Amino acid sequence: MKGYTYRQGDQEPSGSLPMWEALVTGAVGDVIEFWGFKRNHGRVWALLYVRNQPMNARELREGLDLSKGAVSMITQDLEHWEVIRRVHLPGNSAWHFVAEVEFMRMISRVLQRREGTLIARVSADLDEALRLASESEDLEPEILDRIQRMRTLATTMRRALRLFTRTARFDFRKARGVL
Amino acid sequence: MKGYTYRQGDQEPSGSLPMWEALVTGAVGDVIEFWGFKRNHGRVWALLYVRNQPMNARELREGLDLSKGAVSMITQDLEHWEVIRRVHLPGNSAWHFVAEVEFMRMISRVLQRREGTLIARVSADLDEALRLASESEDLEPEILDRIQRMRTLATTMRRALRLFTRTARFDFRKARGVL
DNA sequence: TCTGTGGTTCAAGAGCTTTTGAACACCTCG
DNA sequence: CGAGGTGTTCAAAAGCTCTTGAACCACAGA
């Protein structure tokens, strides 16, 4: 009935995908996992992106060897991050998903939120430490310097991380234009 | 995906440290955990750094509430990454540790090694996928484009990440000079 | 030599995160 | 209405990473 029901004999790719799709989804899964997301977030997005046509939950489940529940939760996450969209195909009651092309949005968006709350807390703690330490007696001034040095490290991180996400997004957009 | 647990205001200091040292070590632990290291790597380095004097394994263990084995393994890691040094105090048989001030070295060094092997593998997989896909028939050219686009994403990541570590290191050095 | 201290290793266990799958809630069509 | 298909939820299971602590080695001092 549907395409892609075949299997390459000896190689055992994930689910029922042809080898090259398995390689693509696996590669993107590895990258996205490196950035602190779930591997399957990357795999689902990558399959939708490389297929370049709407897929429903069953197709995702069979292609990537996921459970019903996993597909539901992962697509919800991706939709929430706005890297996939849910569409309705005419004459078909099931939801279908399509990939947004702005992939770096997912990384930079979530990275910046995480980074924001982390740095706020770290800065507050270090300020408090500085306050408490300066009240205690017999303290080398060098030690206060060191706490302050770590304090600036936090803001440096924020700045550098922002630079990184901006650069990455810019480069991805540029790549799209070139290809 | 990693969870970033919000600490309650409670702030029970770890081990036997004064509050301000507990705050400092905890803060650095959080930052370092964000970067994919163990929280205790950051805590141990931070305590050595903020004390600004050699400490032996027992002091680290008591201060940070760690086991004998944990201190041994963590100090080995930190030594290997060259962010702490092992010294011998005269008239004392036990090893003592001191913190190197080049903290960003730890982050950038390990980050670059991890990133390097990851990107090499991802690039190879995507190249292979491209090769296999171009052999199959009835394939939209758009799909080959998309694989190539992901391929450039990998090299973009490498470049951006390198930029990030360089910037962060530079800024930390600058901060040291200022303070 | 024996004893105590310091340090390392690693199997077992603890603690977290992710995945599973059964139960349930909607639909739509006959 | 009931049957069949789709989608969601969440407690339980699986899977991973980190930590523990007992066993072990090495060495110094008595």
mmCIF file of N, CA and C (backbone and C1' of nucleotides) in Angstrom, chain C residues 10-25:
data_model
loop_
_atom_site.group_PDB
_atom_site.id
_atom_site.type_symbol
_atom_site.label_atom_id
_atom_site.label_comp_id
_atom_site.label_asym_id
_atom_site.label_seq_id
_atom_site.Cartn_x
_atom_site.Cartn_y
_atom_site.Cartn_z
ATOM 1 P P DC C 10 39.867 -1.270 37.978
ATOM 2 O "O5'" DC C 10 38.474 -1.826 38.495
ATOM 3 C "C5'" DC C 10 38.454 -2.794 39.547
ATOM 4 C "C4'" DC C 10 37.031 -2.966 40.059
ATOM 5 C "C3'" DC C 10 35.957 -2.828 38.975
ATOM 6 O "O3'" DC C 10 34.910 -3.736 39.276
ATOM 7 C "C1'" DC C 10 35.541 -1.283 40.664
ATOM 8 P P DA C 11 34.431 -4.770 38.173
ATOM 9 O "O5'" DA C 11 33.306 -5.557 38.960
ATOM 10 C "C5'" DA C 11 33.639 -6.204 40.186
ATOM 11 C "C4'" DA C 11 32.544 -5.997 41.209
ATOM 12 C "C3'" DA C 11 31.133 -6.254 40.704
ATOM 13 O "O3'" DA C 11 30.401 -6.873 41.756
ATOM 14 C "C1'" DA C 11 31.293 -4.014 41.467
ATOM 15 P P DA C 12 28.914 -7.331 41.574
ATOM 16 O "O5'" DA C 12 28.141 -6.259 42.458
ATOM 17 C "C5'" DA C 12 28.559 -6.053 43.813
ATOM 18 C "C4'" DA C 12 27.737 -4.931 44.415
ATOM 19 C "C3'" DA C 12 26.237 -4.999 44.117
ATOM 20 O "O3'" DA C 12 25.547 -4.799 45.339
ATOM 21 C "C1'" DA C 12 27.104 -2.889 43.469
ATOM 22 P P DG C 13 23.964 -4.691 45.375
ATOM 23 O "O5'" DG C 13 23.724 -3.127 45.510
ATOM 24 C "C5'" DG C 13 24.441 -2.407 46.501
ATOM 25 C "C4'" DG C 13 24.073 -0.947 46.433
ATOM 26 C "C3'" DG C 13 22.583 -0.672 46.284
ATOM 27 O "O3'" DG C 13 22.265 0.397 47.173
ATOM 28 C "C1'" DG C 13 23.758 0.394 44.530
ATOM 29 P P DA C 14 20.754 0.841 47.441
ATOM 30 O "O5'" DA C 14 20.801 2.386 47.091
ATOM 31 C "C5'" DA C 14 22.015 3.101 47.303
ATOM 32 C "C4'" DA C 14 21.935 4.449 46.623
ATOM 33 C "C3'" DA C 14 20.535 5.056 46.558
ATOM 34 O "O3'" DA C 14 20.662 6.438 46.844
ATOM 35 C "C1'" DA C 14 21.406 4.830 44.368
ATOM 36 P P DG C 15 19.372 7.367 47.008
ATOM 37 O "O5'" DG C 15 19.351 8.130 45.609
ATOM 38 C "C5'" DG C 15 20.564 8.640 45.070
ATOM 39 C "C4'" DG C 15 20.285 9.278 43.734
ATOM 40 C "C3'" DG C 15 18.881 9.849 43.612
ATOM 41 O "O3'" DG C 15 19.005 11.078 42.916
ATOM 42 C "C1'" DG C 15 19.257 8.294 41.881
ATOM 43 P P DC C 16 17.801 12.135 42.844
ATOM 44 O "O5'" DC C 16 17.807 12.431 41.281
ATOM 45 C "C5'" DC C 16 18.218 11.383 40.443
ATOM 46 C "C4'" DC C 16 18.508 11.895 39.074
ATOM 47 C "C3'" DC C 16 17.317 12.577 38.405
ATOM 48 O "O3'" DC C 16 17.760 13.426 37.352
ATOM 49 C "C1'" DC C 16 17.617 10.378 37.549
ATOM 50 P P DT C 17 16.669 14.242 36.498
ATOM 51 O "O5'" DT C 17 16.550 13.385 35.158
ATOM 52 C "C5'" DT C 17 17.724 13.137 34.396
ATOM 53 C "C4'" DT C 17 17.405 12.290 33.186
ATOM 54 C "C3'" DT C 17 16.243 12.789 32.319
ATOM 55 O "O3'" DT C 17 16.663 12.754 30.977
ATOM 56 C "C1'" DT C 17 15.881 10.534 32.972
ATOM 57 P P DT C 18 15.685 13.205 29.803
ATOM 58 O "O5'" DT C 18 15.154 11.797 29.261
ATOM 59 C "C5'" DT C 18 16.102 10.834 28.836
ATOM 60 C "C4'" DT C 18 15.406 9.561 28.438
ATOM 61 C "C3'" DT C 18 14.256 9.739 27.429
ATOM 62 O "O3'" DT C 18 14.501 8.856 26.366
ATOM 63 C "C1'" DT C 18 13.545 8.452 29.298
ATOM 64 P P DT C 19 13.528 8.772 25.123
ATOM 65 O "O5'" DT C 19 12.722 7.427 25.427
ATOM 66 C "C5'" DT C 19 13.453 6.239 25.672
ATOM 67 C "C4'" DT C 19 12.489 5.134 26.021
ATOM 68 C "C3'" DT C 19 11.313 4.986 25.056
ATOM 69 O "O3'" DT C 19 11.315 3.662 24.571
ATOM 70 C "C1'" DT C 19 10.562 5.054 27.325
ATOM 71 P P DT C 20 10.216 3.199 23.515
ATOM 72 O "O5'" DT C 20 9.224 2.363 24.425
ATOM 73 C "C5'" DT C 20 9.765 1.429 25.337
ATOM 74 C "C4'" DT C 20 8.685 0.911 26.273
ATOM 75 C "C3'" DT C 20 7.404 0.463 25.564
ATOM 76 O "O3'" DT C 20 7.145 -0.879 25.937
ATOM 77 C "C1'" DT C 20 6.921 1.936 27.376
ATOM 78 P P DG C 21 6.317 -1.825 24.987
ATOM 79 O "O5'" DG C 21 4.880 -1.758 25.658
ATOM 80 C "C5'" DG C 21 4.757 -2.053 27.032
ATOM 81 C "C4'" DG C 21 3.386 -1.635 27.533
ATOM 82 C "C3'" DG C 21 2.239 -1.892 26.538
ATOM 83 O "O3'" DG C 21 1.081 -2.213 27.304
ATOM 84 C "C1'" DG C 21 2.259 0.360 27.081
ATOM 85 P P DA C 22 0.167 -3.404 26.881
ATOM 86 O "O5'" DA C 22 -0.929 -3.335 28.026
ATOM 87 C "C5'" DA C 22 -0.514 -3.095 29.373
ATOM 88 C "C4'" DA C 22 -1.449 -2.099 30.031
ATOM 89 C "C3'" DA C 22 -2.920 -2.257 29.645
ATOM 90 O "O3'" DA C 22 -3.723 -2.061 30.803
ATOM 91 C "C1'" DA C 22 -2.216 -0.075 29.120
ATOM 92 P P DA C 23 -5.295 -2.286 30.769
ATOM 93 O "O5'" DA C 23 -5.881 -0.831 31.043
ATOM 94 C "C5'" DA C 23 -5.330 -0.060 32.110
ATOM 95 C "C4'" DA C 23 -5.891 1.346 32.030
ATOM 96 C "C3'" DA C 23 -7.382 1.395 31.670
ATOM 97 O "O3'" DA C 23 -8.038 2.342 32.511
ATOM 98 C "C1'" DA C 23 -6.132 2.687 30.131
ATOM 99 P P DC C 24 -9.608 2.549 32.402
ATOM 100 O "O5'" DC C 24 -9.718 3.920 31.619
ATOM 101 C "C5'" DC C 24 -8.898 5.012 32.029
ATOM 102 C "C4'" DC C 24 -8.932 6.082 30.950
ATOM 103 C "C3'" DC C 24 -10.332 6.377 30.405
ATOM 104 O "O3'" DC C 24 -10.671 7.722 30.704
ATOM 105 C "C1'" DC C 24 -8.711 6.224 28.675
ATOM 106 P P DA C 25 -12.146 8.278 30.379
ATOM 107 O "O5'" DA C 25 -11.877 9.285 29.169
ATOM 108 C "C5'" DA C 25 -10.750 10.154 29.211
ATOM 109 C "C4'" DA C 25 -10.669 10.919 27.902
ATOM 110 C "C3'" DA C 25 -12.032 11.307 27.327
ATOM 111 O "O3'" DA C 25 -11.919 12.582 26.720
ATOM 112 C "C1'" DA C 25 -10.892 9.955 25.780
#
